[in-house]
Amino acid sequence: MNNAGQGLQATVDAIDPEDFRAVLELNLVAPLTMTQAVLPQMRKQGAGAIVNVGSGIIWSSLPGSGAYSASKAALAKLSAIARVELADHNIAVSMMFPSITETEFVRTVRGDVAGALHMEGSSGLVPQSPEGAAAAILDLIRSGAEQADLVPEEHGGTLKS
């Protein structure tokens, strides 16, 4: 499970290219290299499951979220292609799209932390527990489905209110 990630809150004209590179490195390149690291063993054993954790924010166009959303959208595309490429090896690659999870994440974003806290607080979304997110990820691993989400329907996901 590739779950490490960092946010970046800045309008497009204010995105620091170094911050963006760091976010891409952690949110996109790190899951790729971790996937590459486990593939030899998964191929040897004839099966495996890889879950990449994205973000339901990719279904919104929230000002200030462009860099973070772009990194998670790219991860979703990379995961979809890996799923097709690895299917013949009985390796399921899946995406989990959580909503807001009760962690320190938003307080550690690069860029405008106050703006990120405001965006989260005014979203109307109820934060989910880490345990709830973990249970949904375990369900995704068991099912081998292409994706699952914890995003309410009114925000583009499948979670019923």
Short mmCIF file of C-alpha atoms in Angstrom, two decimals:
data_model
loop_
_atom_site.label_atom_id
_atom_site.label_comp_id
_atom_site.label_asym_id
_atom_site.label_seq_id
_atom_site.Cartn_x
_atom_site.Cartn_y
_atom_site.Cartn_z
CA MET A 1 0.00 0.00 0.00
CA ASN A 2 1.42 3.32 -1.10
CA ASN A 3 -0.06 5.86 1.29
CA ALA A 4 2.68 8.42 1.90
CA GLY A 5 1.80 11.82 0.57
CA GLN A 6 1.97 15.52 1.08
CA GLY A 7 -0.30 18.35 0.06
CA LEU A 8 0.54 21.64 -1.59
CA GLN A 9 -1.87 24.54 -1.17
CA ALA A 10 -1.15 27.38 -3.59
CA THR A 11 -2.82 29.04 -6.52
CA VAL A 12 -1.30 28.18 -9.90
CA ASP A 13 0.53 31.50 -10.10
CA ALA A 14 2.03 30.96 -6.62
CA ILE A 15 3.14 27.31 -6.86
CA ASP A 16 6.81 27.13 -5.98
CA PRO A 17 8.36 24.78 -8.56
CA GLU A 18 10.60 23.21 -5.90
CA ASP A 19 7.59 22.50 -3.69
CA PHE A 20 5.78 21.00 -6.68
CA ARG A 21 8.76 18.78 -7.52
CA ALA A 22 8.90 17.56 -3.90
CA VAL A 23 5.17 16.77 -3.90
CA LEU A 24 5.46 14.93 -7.22
CA GLU A 25 8.43 12.97 -5.88
CA LEU A 26 6.50 11.80 -2.82
CA ASN A 27 3.00 11.46 -4.30
CA LEU A 28 3.91 9.97 -7.69
CA VAL A 29 7.52 8.84 -8.02
CA ALA A 30 7.70 7.12 -4.62
CA PRO A 31 4.66 4.87 -5.31
CA LEU A 32 6.20 3.97 -8.67
CA THR A 33 9.51 2.96 -7.13
CA MET A 34 7.81 1.03 -4.32
CA THR A 35 5.69 -0.80 -6.88
CA GLN A 36 8.80 -1.65 -8.88
CA ALA A 37 10.46 -2.93 -5.70
CA VAL A 38 7.70 -5.45 -4.89
CA LEU A 39 7.00 -6.69 -8.42
CA PRO A 40 9.77 -9.33 -8.57
CA GLN A 41 8.43 -11.07 -5.45
CA MET A 42 4.81 -10.78 -6.56
CA ARG A 43 5.66 -12.26 -9.96
CA LYS A 44 7.62 -15.06 -8.26
CA GLN A 45 4.69 -15.95 -6.00
CA GLY A 46 2.22 -15.61 -8.87
CA ALA A 47 -0.03 -13.02 -7.23
CA GLY A 48 -0.14 -9.74 -5.41
CA ALA A 49 -2.11 -6.64 -4.58
CA ILE A 50 -0.95 -3.04 -4.77
CA VAL A 51 -3.10 -0.19 -3.48
CA ASN A 52 -2.21 3.39 -4.26
CA VAL A 53 -3.92 6.01 -2.14
CA GLY A 54 -5.10 9.03 -4.08
CA SER A 55 -7.53 11.71 -3.04
CA GLY A 56 -11.14 12.49 -3.77
CA ILE A 57 -10.03 16.07 -4.34
CA ILE A 58 -9.24 15.14 -7.94
CA TRP A 59 -12.99 15.21 -8.67
CA SER A 60 -13.21 18.86 -7.62
CA SER A 61 -11.72 22.06 -8.99
CA LEU A 62 -10.87 23.78 -5.75
CA PRO A 63 -8.74 26.92 -5.98
CA GLY A 64 -5.33 26.31 -4.46
CA SER A 65 -5.40 22.54 -4.91
CA GLY A 66 -3.97 22.32 -8.44
CA ALA A 67 -0.52 20.94 -7.66
CA TYR A 68 -1.71 18.36 -5.13
CA SER A 69 -4.67 17.35 -7.30
CA ALA A 70 -2.40 16.99 -10.33
CA SER A 71 -0.06 14.66 -8.44
CA LYS A 72 -2.93 12.44 -7.31
CA ALA A 73 -4.60 12.46 -10.75
CA ALA A 74 -1.30 11.35 -12.28
CA LEU A 75 -1.07 8.56 -9.69
CA ALA A 76 -4.57 7.40 -10.66
CA LYS A 77 -3.58 7.20 -14.33
CA LEU A 78 -0.31 5.42 -13.56
CA SER A 79 -2.23 2.92 -11.42
CA ALA A 80 -4.81 2.26 -14.14
CA ILE A 81 -2.07 1.48 -16.65
CA ALA A 82 -0.15 -0.69 -14.16
CA ARG A 83 -3.37 -2.60 -13.48
CA VAL A 84 -3.66 -3.51 -17.16
CA GLU A 85 0.04 -4.30 -17.54
CA LEU A 86 0.18 -6.56 -14.47
CA ALA A 87 -3.17 -8.37 -14.80
CA ASP A 88 -1.59 -11.34 -16.60
CA HIS A 89 0.66 -11.84 -13.55
CA ASN A 90 -2.35 -12.00 -11.21
CA ILE A 91 -1.31 -8.70 -9.61
CA ALA A 92 -4.18 -6.36 -8.82
CA VAL A 93 -3.38 -2.66 -8.79
CA SER A 94 -6.10 -0.59 -7.17
CA MET A 95 -6.74 3.02 -6.24
CA MET A 96 -8.32 4.22 -3.03
CA PHE A 97 -9.76 7.74 -3.04
CA PRO A 98 -10.31 8.89 0.54
CA SER A 99 -11.97 12.11 1.51
CA ILE A 100 -10.81 14.02 4.57
CA THR A 101 -9.22 11.69 7.11
CA GLU A 102 -8.56 12.63 10.74
CA THR A 103 -4.78 13.00 10.53
CA GLU A 104 -2.22 15.79 10.71
CA PHE A 105 -2.08 15.90 6.89
CA VAL A 106 -3.63 19.33 6.32
CA ARG A 107 -1.37 20.94 8.93
CA THR A 108 1.73 19.68 7.09
CA VAL A 109 0.99 20.84 3.56
CA ARG A 110 3.52 22.86 1.65
CA GLY A 111 2.51 26.39 0.80
CA ASP A 112 -0.51 28.00 2.44
CA VAL A 113 -1.34 25.94 5.55
CA ALA A 114 -3.94 28.46 6.73
CA GLY A 115 -5.64 28.29 3.32
CA ALA A 116 -5.65 24.50 3.42
CA LEU A 117 -7.17 24.50 6.91
CA HIS A 118 -9.82 26.95 5.74
CA MET A 119 -10.61 24.88 2.64
CA GLU A 120 -10.97 21.72 4.74
CA GLY A 121 -13.06 23.45 7.40
CA SER A 122 -15.44 25.01 4.89
CA SER A 123 -15.82 21.88 2.74
CA GLY A 124 -18.82 20.55 4.64
CA LEU A 125 -17.15 17.13 4.70
CA VAL A 126 -17.05 15.12 7.91
CA PRO A 127 -13.54 13.79 8.53
CA GLN A 128 -13.26 10.01 8.56
CA SER A 129 -11.33 8.00 11.09
CA PRO A 130 -8.02 6.44 10.06
CA GLU A 131 -9.47 3.09 11.12
CA GLY A 132 -12.41 3.54 8.75
CA ALA A 133 -10.07 4.38 5.90
CA ALA A 134 -7.91 1.35 6.72
CA ALA A 135 -10.97 -0.94 6.74
CA ALA A 136 -11.99 0.36 3.31
CA ILE A 137 -8.47 -0.28 1.99
CA LEU A 138 -8.56 -3.84 3.33
CA ASP A 139 -11.90 -4.36 1.58
CA LEU A 140 -10.32 -3.08 -1.63
CA ILE A 141 -7.41 -5.51 -1.30
CA ARG A 142 -9.81 -8.41 -0.67
CA SER A 143 -11.98 -7.53 -3.66
CA GLY A 144 -9.19 -6.69 -6.07
CA ALA A 145 -11.43 -3.98 -7.53
CA GLU A 146 -9.95 -1.26 -9.68
CA GLN A 147 -10.90 1.46 -7.24
CA ALA A 148 -12.93 2.46 -4.22
CA ASP A 149 -13.65 5.77 -2.60
CA LEU A 150 -14.80 7.32 0.64
CA VAL A 151 -16.08 10.49 -1.01
CA PRO A 152 -19.72 11.51 -0.55
CA GLU A 153 -21.86 11.35 -3.70
CA GLU A 154 -22.44 15.10 -3.65
CA HIS A 155 -18.66 15.57 -4.00
CA GLY A 156 -18.24 13.12 -6.89
CA GLY A 157 -17.77 9.84 -5.03
CA THR A 158 -19.93 6.85 -4.26
CA LEU A 159 -20.36 7.21 -0.48
CA LYS A 160 -24.03 7.53 0.37
CA SER A 161 -24.90 10.14 2.98
#
